[in-house]
Amino acid sequence: MMQSAFGLSIPMTLEDVCHPQKMALLVYDMQVGIAQQLPNAVEFIQQVKQVVDVARSHQMRVFFSRHTTLPKEIAGVSQLIRTCVLKNN
């Protein structure tokens, strides 16, 4: 039996936590230019697609995100250092 506090349910078991309608799958940075850099990229992409298909078949929410780099004007020093290191290697 799930407990609650401040109007929120508190999961107590793995079954409570792993409920498809309460979970989401996050697929991070599967852009063509990124994914193709991976060894065995085709197989990896097929595995990700299989996971997405299974999640969707269980009515699980699926979110896709991608890494972006800020424009130089607002990136800050750490991003500029990273850019210089990548260019020199």
Coordinates of N, CA and C in Angstrom, one line a residue:
M1 N 0.8 -1.2 0.0 CA 0.0 0.0 0.0 C 0.9 1.2 0.0
M2 N 0.6 2.1 -0.9 CA 1.4 3.4 -1.1 C 1.0 4.4 0.0
Q3 N 2.0 5.0 0.6 CA 1.8 6.0 1.6 C 1.7 7.4 0.9
S4 N 1.3 8.4 1.6 CA 1.3 9.7 1.0 C 1.7 10.8 2.0
A5 N 2.2 11.9 1.4 CA 2.6 13.0 2.2 C 2.5 14.2 1.4
F6 N 1.9 15.3 2.0 CA 1.7 16.5 1.3 C 0.9 16.4 0.0
G7 N 0.0 15.4 -0.1 CA -0.8 15.2 -1.3 C -0.1 14.4 -2.4
L8 N 1.1 13.9 -2.1 CA 1.9 13.1 -3.1 C 2.0 11.7 -2.6
S9 N 1.8 10.8 -3.6 CA 2.0 9.3 -3.3 C 3.5 9.0 -3.1
I10 N 3.8 8.2 -2.2 CA 5.2 7.8 -1.9 C 5.3 6.3 -2.3
P11 N 6.0 5.9 -3.4 CA 6.1 4.5 -3.7 C 6.9 3.8 -2.7
M12 N 6.4 2.6 -2.4 CA 7.1 1.7 -1.3 C 7.7 0.5 -1.9
T13 N 7.3 0.1 -3.1 CA 7.8 -1.1 -3.7 C 8.3 -0.8 -5.2
L14 N 9.0 -1.8 -5.7 CA 9.5 -1.6 -7.1 C 8.3 -1.6 -8.1
E15 N 7.2 -2.3 -7.8 CA 6.1 -2.3 -8.6 C 5.4 -0.9 -8.6
D16 N 5.4 -0.3 -7.5 CA 4.8 1.1 -7.4 C 5.6 2.1 -8.2
V17 N 6.9 1.9 -8.2 CA 7.8 2.8 -9.0 C 7.8 2.6 -10.5
C18 N 7.8 1.3 -10.8 CA 7.9 0.9 -12.3 C 6.5 0.7 -12.9
H19 N 5.7 1.7 -12.9 CA 4.4 1.7 -13.5 C 4.5 2.5 -14.8
P20 N 4.2 1.9 -15.9 CA 4.4 2.6 -17.2 C 3.7 3.9 -17.3
Q21 N 2.6 4.1 -16.7 CA 1.9 5.4 -16.8 C 2.5 6.4 -15.9
K22 N 3.4 6.0 -15.0 CA 4.1 7.0 -14.1 C 5.5 7.2 -14.5
M23 N 6.0 6.5 -15.5 CA 7.4 6.6 -15.9 C 7.5 7.2 -17.3
A24 N 8.7 7.5 -17.7 CA 9.0 8.0 -19.0 C 10.4 7.5 -19.4
L25 N 10.6 7.4 -20.7 CA 11.8 7.0 -21.3 C 12.5 8.3 -21.9
L26 N 13.7 8.6 -21.5 CA 14.4 9.7 -22.0 C 15.5 9.2 -23.0
V27 N 15.4 9.6 -24.2 CA 16.4 9.2 -25.3 C 17.2 10.5 -25.5
Y28 N 18.5 10.4 -25.1 CA 19.4 11.5 -25.1 C 20.3 11.6 -26.3
D29 N 20.3 12.6 -27.1 CA 21.3 12.9 -28.1 C 21.5 11.8 -29.1
M30 N 20.4 11.5 -29.8 CA 20.5 10.5 -30.9 C 20.5 11.2 -32.3
Q31 N 21.1 12.4 -32.3 CA 21.2 13.1 -33.6 C 22.1 12.3 -34.6
V32 N 21.9 12.4 -35.8 CA 22.6 11.6 -36.8 C 24.1 11.8 -36.7
G33 N 24.6 13.0 -36.5 CA 26.0 13.3 -36.4 C 26.6 12.7 -35.2
I34 N 25.9 12.6 -34.1 CA 26.4 12.0 -32.8 C 26.3 10.5 -32.9
A35 N 25.2 9.9 -33.3 CA 25.0 8.5 -33.2 C 25.9 7.8 -34.2
Q36 N 26.2 8.4 -35.3 CA 27.1 7.8 -36.3 C 28.5 7.7 -35.8
Q37 N 28.9 8.4 -34.8 CA 30.3 8.3 -34.3 C 30.5 7.1 -33.4
L38 N 29.4 6.5 -33.0 CA 29.5 5.3 -32.1 C 30.0 4.1 -32.8
P39 N 30.8 3.2 -32.2 CA 31.1 2.0 -32.8 C 29.8 1.1 -32.9
N40 N 29.6 0.4 -34.0 CA 28.4 -0.4 -34.2 C 27.2 0.5 -34.2
A41 N 27.2 1.7 -34.8 CA 26.2 2.7 -34.7 C 24.8 2.1 -35.2
V42 N 24.8 1.4 -36.3 CA 23.6 0.8 -36.8 C 22.9 -0.1 -35.8
E43 N 23.7 -1.0 -35.2 CA 23.1 -1.9 -34.2 C 22.6 -1.1 -33.0
F44 N 23.4 -0.1 -32.6 CA 23.0 0.7 -31.4 C 21.7 1.4 -31.7
I45 N 21.6 2.0 -32.8 CA 20.3 2.7 -33.2 C 19.1 1.8 -33.2
Q46 N 19.3 0.6 -33.8 CA 18.3 -0.4 -33.8 C 17.8 -0.8 -32.4
Q47 N 18.8 -0.9 -31.5 CA 18.5 -1.3 -30.1 C 17.7 -0.1 -29.4
V48 N 18.1 1.1 -29.7 CA 17.3 2.2 -29.1 C 15.9 2.3 -29.7
K49 N 15.8 2.0 -31.0 CA 14.4 2.0 -31.6 C 13.6 0.9 -31.0
Q50 N 14.2 -0.3 -30.7 CA 13.4 -1.4 -30.0 C 13.0 -1.0 -28.6
V51 N 13.8 -0.3 -27.9 CA 13.4 0.1 -26.5 C 12.3 1.2 -26.6
V52 N 12.4 2.1 -27.6 CA 11.3 3.1 -27.8 C 10.0 2.4 -28.2
D53 N 10.1 1.4 -29.1 CA 8.9 0.7 -29.5 C 8.2 0.0 -28.3
V54 N 9.0 -0.6 -27.5 CA 8.5 -1.3 -26.3 C 7.8 -0.3 -25.3
A55 N 8.5 0.8 -25.1 CA 8.0 1.8 -24.2 C 6.6 2.3 -24.7
R56 N 6.6 2.6 -26.0 CA 5.3 3.1 -26.6 C 4.2 2.1 -26.5
S57 N 4.6 0.8 -26.7 CA 3.6 -0.3 -26.7 C 2.9 -0.4 -25.3
H58 N 3.7 0.0 -24.3 CA 3.1 0.0 -22.9 C 2.6 1.4 -22.5
Q59 N 2.3 2.2 -23.4 CA 1.8 3.6 -23.2 C 2.7 4.4 -22.3
M60 N 4.0 4.2 -22.3 CA 5.0 4.9 -21.6 C 5.3 6.2 -22.4
R61 N 5.5 7.3 -21.7 CA 5.9 8.5 -22.4 C 7.3 8.4 -22.8
V62 N 7.6 9.0 -24.0 CA 9.0 8.9 -24.5 C 9.3 10.4 -24.9
F63 N 10.5 10.8 -24.3 CA 11.0 12.1 -24.6 C 12.4 12.0 -25.3
F64 N 12.6 12.9 -26.3 CA 13.8 12.9 -27.0 C 14.5 14.3 -26.6
S65 N 15.7 14.3 -26.3 CA 16.4 15.5 -26.1 C 17.7 15.5 -26.9
R66 N 18.3 16.7 -27.1 CA 19.6 16.8 -27.8 C 20.4 17.8 -27.1
H67 N 21.7 17.5 -27.2 CA 22.7 18.4 -26.6 C 22.9 19.6 -27.6
T68 N 22.9 20.8 -27.0 CA 23.1 22.0 -27.8 C 24.3 22.8 -27.2
T69 N 24.9 23.5 -28.0 CA 26.0 24.4 -27.5 C 25.5 25.8 -27.6
L70 N 25.7 26.6 -26.5 CA 25.2 28.0 -26.5 C 26.1 28.8 -27.5
P71 N 25.5 29.9 -28.0 CA 26.3 30.8 -28.8 C 27.5 31.4 -28.1
K72 N 28.6 31.6 -28.7 CA 29.8 32.1 -28.1 C 29.6 33.3 -27.2
E73 N 28.6 34.2 -27.6 CA 28.4 35.4 -26.8 C 27.9 35.2 -25.4
I74 N 27.2 34.0 -25.2 CA 26.7 33.8 -23.9 C 27.2 32.5 -23.3
A75 N 28.1 31.8 -23.9 CA 28.5 30.5 -23.5 C 29.3 30.5 -22.2
G76 N 30.0 31.5 -22.0 CA 30.9 31.5 -20.8 C 32.3 30.9 -21.1
V77 N 33.2 31.1 -20.2 CA 34.6 30.7 -20.3 C 34.7 29.2 -20.5
S78 N 34.0 28.5 -19.7 CA 34.2 27.0 -19.7 C 33.8 26.4 -21.1
Q79 N 32.8 26.9 -21.8 CA 32.5 26.5 -23.1 C 33.6 26.9 -24.1
L80 N 34.1 28.1 -24.0 CA 35.2 28.5 -24.9 C 36.5 27.6 -24.7
I81 N 36.8 27.3 -23.5 CA 37.9 26.4 -23.2 C 37.7 25.1 -23.8
R82 N 36.5 24.5 -23.7 CA 36.2 23.2 -24.3 C 36.3 23.3 -25.8
T83 N 35.9 24.3 -26.4 CA 35.9 24.5 -27.8 C 37.4 24.5 -28.3
C84 N 38.2 25.3 -27.6 CA 39.7 25.3 -27.9 C 40.3 24.0 -27.8
V85 N 40.0 23.3 -26.7 CA 40.6 21.9 -26.5 C 40.2 21.0 -27.6
L86 N 39.0 21.0 -28.0 CA 38.5 20.1 -29.1 C 39.2 20.5 -30.5
K87 N 39.4 21.8 -30.7 CA 40.0 22.2 -32.0 C 41.5 21.8 -32.0
N88 N 42.1 21.8 -30.9 CA 43.6 21.5 -30.8 C 43.9 20.0 -30.7
N89 N 42.9 19.2 -30.6 CA 43.1 17.7 -30.5 C 42.7 17.0 -31.7

